[in-house]
PDB file of C-alpha atoms in Angstrom:
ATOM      1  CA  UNK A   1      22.663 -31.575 -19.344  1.00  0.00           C
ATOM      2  CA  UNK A   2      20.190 -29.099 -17.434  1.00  0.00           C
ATOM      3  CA  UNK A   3      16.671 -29.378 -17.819  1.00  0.00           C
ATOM      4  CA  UNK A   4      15.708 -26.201 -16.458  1.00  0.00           C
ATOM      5  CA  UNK A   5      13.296 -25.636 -19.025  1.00  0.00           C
ATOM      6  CA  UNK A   6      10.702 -28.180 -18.567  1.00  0.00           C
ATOM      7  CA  UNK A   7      10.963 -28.632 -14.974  1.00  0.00           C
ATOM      8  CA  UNK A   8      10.494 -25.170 -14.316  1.00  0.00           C
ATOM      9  CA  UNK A   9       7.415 -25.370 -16.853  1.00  0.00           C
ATOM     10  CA  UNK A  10       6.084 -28.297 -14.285  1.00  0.00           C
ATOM     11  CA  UNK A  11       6.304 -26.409 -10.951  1.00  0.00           C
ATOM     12  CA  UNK A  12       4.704 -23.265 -12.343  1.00  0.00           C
ATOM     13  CA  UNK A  13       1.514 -25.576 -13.914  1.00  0.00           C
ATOM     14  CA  UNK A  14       1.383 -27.342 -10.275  1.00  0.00           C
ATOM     15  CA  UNK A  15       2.413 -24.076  -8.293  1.00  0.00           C
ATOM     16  CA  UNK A  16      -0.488 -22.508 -10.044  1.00  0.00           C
ATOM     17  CA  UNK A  17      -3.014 -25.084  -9.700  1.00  0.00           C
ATOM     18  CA  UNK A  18      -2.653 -24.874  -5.517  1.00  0.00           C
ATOM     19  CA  UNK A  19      -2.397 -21.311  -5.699  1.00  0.00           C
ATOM     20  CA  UNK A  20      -4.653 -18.656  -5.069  1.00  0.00           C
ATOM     21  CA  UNK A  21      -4.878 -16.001  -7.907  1.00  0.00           C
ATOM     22  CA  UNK A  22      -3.942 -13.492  -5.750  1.00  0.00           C
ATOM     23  CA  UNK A  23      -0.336 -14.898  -4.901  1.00  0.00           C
ATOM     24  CA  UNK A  24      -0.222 -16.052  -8.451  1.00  0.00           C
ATOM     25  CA  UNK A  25       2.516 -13.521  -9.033  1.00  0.00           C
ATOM     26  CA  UNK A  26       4.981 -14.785  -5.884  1.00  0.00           C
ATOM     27  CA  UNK A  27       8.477 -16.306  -6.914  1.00  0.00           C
ATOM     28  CA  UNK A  28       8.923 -20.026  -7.014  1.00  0.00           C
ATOM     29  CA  UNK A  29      11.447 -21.578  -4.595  1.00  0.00           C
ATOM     30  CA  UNK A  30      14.543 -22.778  -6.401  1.00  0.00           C
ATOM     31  CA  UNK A  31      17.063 -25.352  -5.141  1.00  0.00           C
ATOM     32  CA  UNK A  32      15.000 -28.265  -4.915  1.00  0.00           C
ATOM     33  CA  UNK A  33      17.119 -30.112  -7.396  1.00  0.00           C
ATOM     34  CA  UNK A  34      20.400 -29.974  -5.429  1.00  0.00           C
ATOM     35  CA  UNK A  35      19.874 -33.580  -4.108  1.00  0.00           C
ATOM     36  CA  UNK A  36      19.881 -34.813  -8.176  1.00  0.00           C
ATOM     37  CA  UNK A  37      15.868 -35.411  -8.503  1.00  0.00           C
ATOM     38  CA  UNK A  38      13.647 -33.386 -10.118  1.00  0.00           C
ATOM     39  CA  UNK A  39       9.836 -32.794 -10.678  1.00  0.00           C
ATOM     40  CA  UNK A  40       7.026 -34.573 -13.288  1.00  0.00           C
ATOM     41  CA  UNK A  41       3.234 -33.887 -13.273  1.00  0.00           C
ATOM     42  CA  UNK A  42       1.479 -35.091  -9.986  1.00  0.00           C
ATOM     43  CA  UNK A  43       4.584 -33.964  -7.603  1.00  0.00           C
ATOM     44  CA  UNK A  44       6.522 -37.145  -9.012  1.00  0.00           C
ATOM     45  CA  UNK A  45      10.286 -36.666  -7.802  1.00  0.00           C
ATOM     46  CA  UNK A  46      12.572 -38.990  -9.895  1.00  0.00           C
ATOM     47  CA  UNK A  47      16.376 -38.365 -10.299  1.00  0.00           C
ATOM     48  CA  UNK A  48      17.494 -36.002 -13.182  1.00  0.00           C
ATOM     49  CA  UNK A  49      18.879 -38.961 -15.443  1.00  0.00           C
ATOM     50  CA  UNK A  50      15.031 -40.787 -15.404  1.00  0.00           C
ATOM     51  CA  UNK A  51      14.288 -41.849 -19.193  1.00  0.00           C
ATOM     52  CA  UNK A  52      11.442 -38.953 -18.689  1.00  0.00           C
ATOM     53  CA  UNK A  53      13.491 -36.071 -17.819  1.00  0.00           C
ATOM     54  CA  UNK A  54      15.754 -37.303 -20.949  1.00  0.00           C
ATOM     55  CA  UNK A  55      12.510 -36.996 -23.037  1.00  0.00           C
ATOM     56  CA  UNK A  56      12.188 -33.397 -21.855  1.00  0.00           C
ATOM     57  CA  UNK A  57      15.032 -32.353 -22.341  1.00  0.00           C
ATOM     58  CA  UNK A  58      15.707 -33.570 -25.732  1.00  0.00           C
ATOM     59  CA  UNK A  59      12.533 -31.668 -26.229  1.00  0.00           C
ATOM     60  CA  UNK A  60      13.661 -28.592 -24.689  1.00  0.00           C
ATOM     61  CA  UNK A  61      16.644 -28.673 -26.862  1.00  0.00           C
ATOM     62  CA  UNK A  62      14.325 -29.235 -30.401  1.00  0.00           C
ATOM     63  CA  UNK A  63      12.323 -26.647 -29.760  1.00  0.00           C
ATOM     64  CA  UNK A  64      15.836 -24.519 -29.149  1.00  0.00           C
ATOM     65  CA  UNK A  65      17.373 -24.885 -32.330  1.00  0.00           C
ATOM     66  CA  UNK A  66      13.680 -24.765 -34.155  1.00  0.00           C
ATOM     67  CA  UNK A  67      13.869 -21.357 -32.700  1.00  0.00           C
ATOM     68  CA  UNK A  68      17.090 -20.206 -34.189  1.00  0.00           C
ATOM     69  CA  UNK A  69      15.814 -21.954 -37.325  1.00  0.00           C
ATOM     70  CA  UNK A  70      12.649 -19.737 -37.135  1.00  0.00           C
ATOM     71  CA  UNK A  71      14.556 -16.288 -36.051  1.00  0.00           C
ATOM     72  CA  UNK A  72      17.097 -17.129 -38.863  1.00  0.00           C
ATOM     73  CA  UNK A  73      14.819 -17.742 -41.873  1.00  0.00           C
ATOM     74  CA  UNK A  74      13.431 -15.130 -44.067  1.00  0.00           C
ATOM     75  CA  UNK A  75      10.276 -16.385 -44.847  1.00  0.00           C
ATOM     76  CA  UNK A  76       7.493 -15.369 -43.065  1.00  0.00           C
ATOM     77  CA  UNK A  77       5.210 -19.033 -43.922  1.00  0.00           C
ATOM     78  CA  UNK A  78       7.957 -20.797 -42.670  1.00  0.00           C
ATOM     79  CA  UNK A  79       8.018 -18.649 -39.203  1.00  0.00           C
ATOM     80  CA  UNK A  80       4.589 -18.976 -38.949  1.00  0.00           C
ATOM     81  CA  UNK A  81       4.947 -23.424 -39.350  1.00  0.00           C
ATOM     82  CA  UNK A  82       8.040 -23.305 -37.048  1.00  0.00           C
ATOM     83  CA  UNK A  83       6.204 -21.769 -34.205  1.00  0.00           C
ATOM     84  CA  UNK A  84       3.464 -24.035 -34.652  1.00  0.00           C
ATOM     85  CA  UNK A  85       5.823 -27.143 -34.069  1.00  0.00           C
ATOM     86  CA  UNK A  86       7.279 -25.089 -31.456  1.00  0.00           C
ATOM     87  CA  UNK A  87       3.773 -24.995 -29.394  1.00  0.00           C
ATOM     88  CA  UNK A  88       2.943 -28.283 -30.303  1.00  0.00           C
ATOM     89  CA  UNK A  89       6.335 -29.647 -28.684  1.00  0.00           C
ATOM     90  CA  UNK A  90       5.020 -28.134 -25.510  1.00  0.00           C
ATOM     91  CA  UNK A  91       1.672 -30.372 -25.740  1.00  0.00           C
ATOM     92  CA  UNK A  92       4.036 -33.470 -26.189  1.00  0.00           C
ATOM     93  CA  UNK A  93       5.839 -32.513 -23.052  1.00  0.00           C
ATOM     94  CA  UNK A  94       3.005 -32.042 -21.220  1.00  0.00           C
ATOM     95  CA  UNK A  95       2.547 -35.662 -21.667  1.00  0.00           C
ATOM     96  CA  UNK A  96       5.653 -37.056 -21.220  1.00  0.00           C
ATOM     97  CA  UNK A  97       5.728 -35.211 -17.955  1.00  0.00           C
ATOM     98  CA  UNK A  98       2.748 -37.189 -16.910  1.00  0.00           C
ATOM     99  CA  UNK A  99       4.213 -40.341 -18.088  1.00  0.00           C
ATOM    100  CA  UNK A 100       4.109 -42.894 -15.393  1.00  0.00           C
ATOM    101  CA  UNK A 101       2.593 -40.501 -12.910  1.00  0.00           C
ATOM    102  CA  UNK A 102      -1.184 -40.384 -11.125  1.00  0.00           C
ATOM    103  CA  UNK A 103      -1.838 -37.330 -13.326  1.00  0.00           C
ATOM    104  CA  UNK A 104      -1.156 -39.206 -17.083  1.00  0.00           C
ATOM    105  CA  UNK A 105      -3.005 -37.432 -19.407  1.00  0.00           C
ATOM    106  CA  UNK A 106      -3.001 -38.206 -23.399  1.00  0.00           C
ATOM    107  CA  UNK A 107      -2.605 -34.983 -24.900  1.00  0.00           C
ATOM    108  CA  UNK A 108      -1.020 -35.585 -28.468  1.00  0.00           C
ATOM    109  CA  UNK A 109      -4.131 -36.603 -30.930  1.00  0.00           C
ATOM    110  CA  UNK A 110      -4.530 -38.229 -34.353  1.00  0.00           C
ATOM    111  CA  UNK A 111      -5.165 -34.150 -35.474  1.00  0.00           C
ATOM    112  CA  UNK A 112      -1.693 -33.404 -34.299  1.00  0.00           C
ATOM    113  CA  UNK A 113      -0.506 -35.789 -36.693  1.00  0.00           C
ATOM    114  CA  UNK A 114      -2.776 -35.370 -39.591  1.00  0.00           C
ATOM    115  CA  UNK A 115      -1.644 -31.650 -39.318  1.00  0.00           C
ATOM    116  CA  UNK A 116       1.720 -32.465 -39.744  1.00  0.00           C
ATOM    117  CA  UNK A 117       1.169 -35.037 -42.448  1.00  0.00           C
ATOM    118  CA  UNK A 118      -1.220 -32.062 -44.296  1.00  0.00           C
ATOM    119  CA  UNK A 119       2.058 -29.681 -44.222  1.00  0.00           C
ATOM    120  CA  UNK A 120       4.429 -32.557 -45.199  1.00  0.00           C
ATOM    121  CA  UNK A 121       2.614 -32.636 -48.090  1.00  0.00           C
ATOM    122  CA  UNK A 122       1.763 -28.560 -48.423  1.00  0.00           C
ATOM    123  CA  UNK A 123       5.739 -28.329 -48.423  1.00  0.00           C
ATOM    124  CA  UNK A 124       7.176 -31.464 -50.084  1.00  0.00           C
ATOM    125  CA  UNK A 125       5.855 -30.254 -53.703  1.00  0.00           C
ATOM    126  CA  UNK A 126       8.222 -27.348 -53.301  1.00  0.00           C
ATOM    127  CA  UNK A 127      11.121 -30.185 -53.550  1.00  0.00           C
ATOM    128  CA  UNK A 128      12.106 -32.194 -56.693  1.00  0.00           C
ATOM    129  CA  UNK A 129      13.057 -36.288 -55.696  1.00  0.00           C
ATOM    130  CA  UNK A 130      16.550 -36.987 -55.309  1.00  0.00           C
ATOM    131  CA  UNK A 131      18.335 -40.296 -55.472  1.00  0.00           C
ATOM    132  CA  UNK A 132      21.443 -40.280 -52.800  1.00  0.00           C
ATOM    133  CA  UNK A 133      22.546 -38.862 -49.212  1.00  0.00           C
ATOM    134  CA  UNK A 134      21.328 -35.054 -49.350  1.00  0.00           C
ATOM    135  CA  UNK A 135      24.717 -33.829 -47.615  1.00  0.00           C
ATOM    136  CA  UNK A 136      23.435 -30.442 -45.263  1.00  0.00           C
ATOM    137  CA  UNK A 137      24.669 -27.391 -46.971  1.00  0.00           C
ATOM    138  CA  UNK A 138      23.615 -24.188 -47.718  1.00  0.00           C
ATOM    139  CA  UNK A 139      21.220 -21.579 -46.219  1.00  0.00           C
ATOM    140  CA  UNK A 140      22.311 -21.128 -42.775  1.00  0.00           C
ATOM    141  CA  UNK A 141      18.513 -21.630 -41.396  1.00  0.00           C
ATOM    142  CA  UNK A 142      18.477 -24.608 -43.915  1.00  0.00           C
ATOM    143  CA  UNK A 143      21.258 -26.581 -41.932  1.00  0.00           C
ATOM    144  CA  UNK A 144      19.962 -25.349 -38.589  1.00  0.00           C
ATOM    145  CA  UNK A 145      16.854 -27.379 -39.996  1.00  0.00           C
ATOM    146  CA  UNK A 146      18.742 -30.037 -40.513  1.00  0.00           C
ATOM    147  CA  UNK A 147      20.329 -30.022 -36.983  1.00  0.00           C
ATOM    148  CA  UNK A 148      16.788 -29.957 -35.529  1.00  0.00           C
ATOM    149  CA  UNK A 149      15.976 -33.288 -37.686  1.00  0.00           C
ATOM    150  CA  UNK A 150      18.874 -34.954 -36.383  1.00  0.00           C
ATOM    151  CA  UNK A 151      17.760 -34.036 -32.830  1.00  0.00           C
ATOM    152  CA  UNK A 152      13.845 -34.935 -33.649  1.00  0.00           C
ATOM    153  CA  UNK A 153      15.014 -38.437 -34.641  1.00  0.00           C
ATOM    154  CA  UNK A 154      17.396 -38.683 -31.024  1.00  0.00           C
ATOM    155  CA  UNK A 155      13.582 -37.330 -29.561  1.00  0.00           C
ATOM    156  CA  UNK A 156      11.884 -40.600 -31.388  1.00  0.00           C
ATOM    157  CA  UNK A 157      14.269 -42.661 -30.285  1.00  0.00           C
ATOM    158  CA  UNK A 158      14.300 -41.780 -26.790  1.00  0.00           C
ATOM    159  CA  UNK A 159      10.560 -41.121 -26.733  1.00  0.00           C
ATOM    160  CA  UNK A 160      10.573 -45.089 -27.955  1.00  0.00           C
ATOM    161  CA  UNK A 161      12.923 -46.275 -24.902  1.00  0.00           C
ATOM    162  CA  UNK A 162      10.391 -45.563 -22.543  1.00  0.00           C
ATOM    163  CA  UNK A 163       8.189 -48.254 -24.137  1.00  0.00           C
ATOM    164  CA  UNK A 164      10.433 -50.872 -22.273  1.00  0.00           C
ATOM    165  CA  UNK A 165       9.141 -49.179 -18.567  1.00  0.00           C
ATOM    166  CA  UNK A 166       5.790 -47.395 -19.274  1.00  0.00           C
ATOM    167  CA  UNK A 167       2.941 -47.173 -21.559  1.00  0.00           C
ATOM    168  CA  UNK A 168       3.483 -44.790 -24.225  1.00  0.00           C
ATOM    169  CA  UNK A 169       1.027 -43.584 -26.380  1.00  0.00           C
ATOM    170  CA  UNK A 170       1.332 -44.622 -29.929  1.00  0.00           C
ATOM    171  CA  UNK A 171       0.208 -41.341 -31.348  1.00  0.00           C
ATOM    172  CA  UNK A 172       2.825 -39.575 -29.612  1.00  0.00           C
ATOM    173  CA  UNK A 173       5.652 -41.944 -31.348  1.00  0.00           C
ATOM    174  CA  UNK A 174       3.843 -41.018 -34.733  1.00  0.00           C
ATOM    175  CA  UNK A 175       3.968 -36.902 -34.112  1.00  0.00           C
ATOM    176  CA  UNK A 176       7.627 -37.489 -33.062  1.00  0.00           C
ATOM    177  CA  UNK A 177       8.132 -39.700 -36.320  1.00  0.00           C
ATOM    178  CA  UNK A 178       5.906 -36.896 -38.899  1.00  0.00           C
ATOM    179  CA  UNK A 179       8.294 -34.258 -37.294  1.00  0.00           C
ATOM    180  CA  UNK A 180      11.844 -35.342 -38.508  1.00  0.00           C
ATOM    181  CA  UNK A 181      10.407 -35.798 -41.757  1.00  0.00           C
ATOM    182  CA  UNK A 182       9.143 -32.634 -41.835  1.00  0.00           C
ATOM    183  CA  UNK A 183      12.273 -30.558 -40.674  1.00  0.00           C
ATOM    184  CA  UNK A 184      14.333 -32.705 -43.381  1.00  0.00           C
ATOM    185  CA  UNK A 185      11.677 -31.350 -45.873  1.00  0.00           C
ATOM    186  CA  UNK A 186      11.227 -28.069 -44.596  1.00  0.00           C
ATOM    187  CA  UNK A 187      15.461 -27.922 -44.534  1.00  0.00           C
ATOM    188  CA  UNK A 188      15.503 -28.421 -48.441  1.00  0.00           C
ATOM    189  CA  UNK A 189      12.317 -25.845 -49.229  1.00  0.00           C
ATOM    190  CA  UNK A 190      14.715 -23.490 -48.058  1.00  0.00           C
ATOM    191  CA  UNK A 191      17.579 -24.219 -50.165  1.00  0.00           C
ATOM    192  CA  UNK A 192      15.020 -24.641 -53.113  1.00  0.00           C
ATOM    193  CA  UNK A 193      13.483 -20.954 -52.562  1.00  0.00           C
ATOM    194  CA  UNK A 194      17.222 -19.852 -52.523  1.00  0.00           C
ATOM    195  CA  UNK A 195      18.129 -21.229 -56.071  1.00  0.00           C
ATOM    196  CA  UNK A 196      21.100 -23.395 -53.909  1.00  0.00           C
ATOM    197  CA  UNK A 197      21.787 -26.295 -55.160  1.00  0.00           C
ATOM    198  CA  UNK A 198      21.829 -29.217 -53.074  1.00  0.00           C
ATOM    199  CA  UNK A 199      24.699 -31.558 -53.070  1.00  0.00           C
ATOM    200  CA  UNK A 200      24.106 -35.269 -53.329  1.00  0.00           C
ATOM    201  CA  UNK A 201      26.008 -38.395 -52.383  1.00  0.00           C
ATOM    202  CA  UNK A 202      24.858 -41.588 -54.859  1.00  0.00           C
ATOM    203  CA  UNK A 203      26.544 -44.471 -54.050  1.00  0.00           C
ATOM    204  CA  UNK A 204      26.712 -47.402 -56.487  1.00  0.00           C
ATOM    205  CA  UNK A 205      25.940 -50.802 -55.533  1.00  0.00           C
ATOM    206  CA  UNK A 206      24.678 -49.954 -51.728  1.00  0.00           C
ATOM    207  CA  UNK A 207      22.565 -52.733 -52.205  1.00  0.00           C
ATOM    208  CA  UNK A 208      24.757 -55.416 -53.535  1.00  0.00           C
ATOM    209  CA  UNK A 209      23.043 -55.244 -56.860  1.00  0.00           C
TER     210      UNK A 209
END
């Protein structure tokens, strides 16, 4: 997996914090990834398969398919939310990147959160409760949805790995764990809106009862 992405994201932030304004428009160098490392905040080379860069570039690939979600849907309050979590993703990488690094800087907040939880709420009276395995099906931008909640939860889960090596802030584990709720959520508004009918697994007896 490439993480072009981010990493590219990092060298312009530092290229443009040593940089006079007036060469702010030069090229960057390329090709200092051949030898398998790459960059974080503070000029931190690690190689390419660091838990970090895995962070990023689970990231990079969210905010992907949120975008395809976003281009896909018809709904213009939806577009507007999507590209929201799309920014905010950018704030949470900014962190990671610093992760472990002279430059660490906290930049997901309690508001970040509380946003999220505020729209989980906004969205999830839209939505009847269901009892059973909501299967993904429907609107196309509906399973894309769902696709980006599968990779949010891979994003938690790898966000939560780096516990065993560095401090990670807590409030960054709790955006990440807000967000794959609210892509599952946002994934069934759509279907809802449509008149589709969702299709629902109920198993008997999954608890031994």
């Amino acid at each position: 997996m490439r993480y072009c992405c981010w990493t590219r994201h990092i060298r312009v932030y530092q290229y443009h914090k040593s940089t006079s304004t007036k060469r702010l428009g030069a090229r960057l160098k390329y090709g200092s990834g051949d030898d398998g490392t790459t960059g974080l905040l503070g000029g931190v080379r690690v190689p390419k398969d660091d838990p970090r860069v895995e962070v990023l570039g689970t990231l990079d690939e969210l905010n992907s398919i949120i975008g395809l979600a976003r281009t896909l849907t018809g709904y213009q309050d939806l577009k507007d939310v999507l590209l929201r979590v799309q920014k905010s993703l950018y704030i949470v990488g900014v962190e990671v990147a610093s992760i472990g690094t002279s430059a660490h800087k906290k930049t997901v907040d309690e508001g970040m959160v509380k946003e999220l939880e505020s729209l989980i709420e906004r969205y999830e009276s839209e939505v009847h409760e269901t009892q059973g395995f909501i299967i993904p099906y429907g609107a196309v931008s509906s399973v894309v949805l769902h696709m980006a909640r599968c990779v949010a939860r891979r994003l938690e889960r790898r966000a939560v790995s780096l516990k065993a090596s560095f401090y990670v802030n807590k409030t960054l584990l709790a955006y990440l764990n807000r967000l794959s709720t609210f892509l599952f959520i946002l994934a069934r508004v759509i279907n809802a809106r449509g008149y589709i009918e969702e299709e629902v697994l109920k198993i008997k007896n999954m608890t031994g009862d």
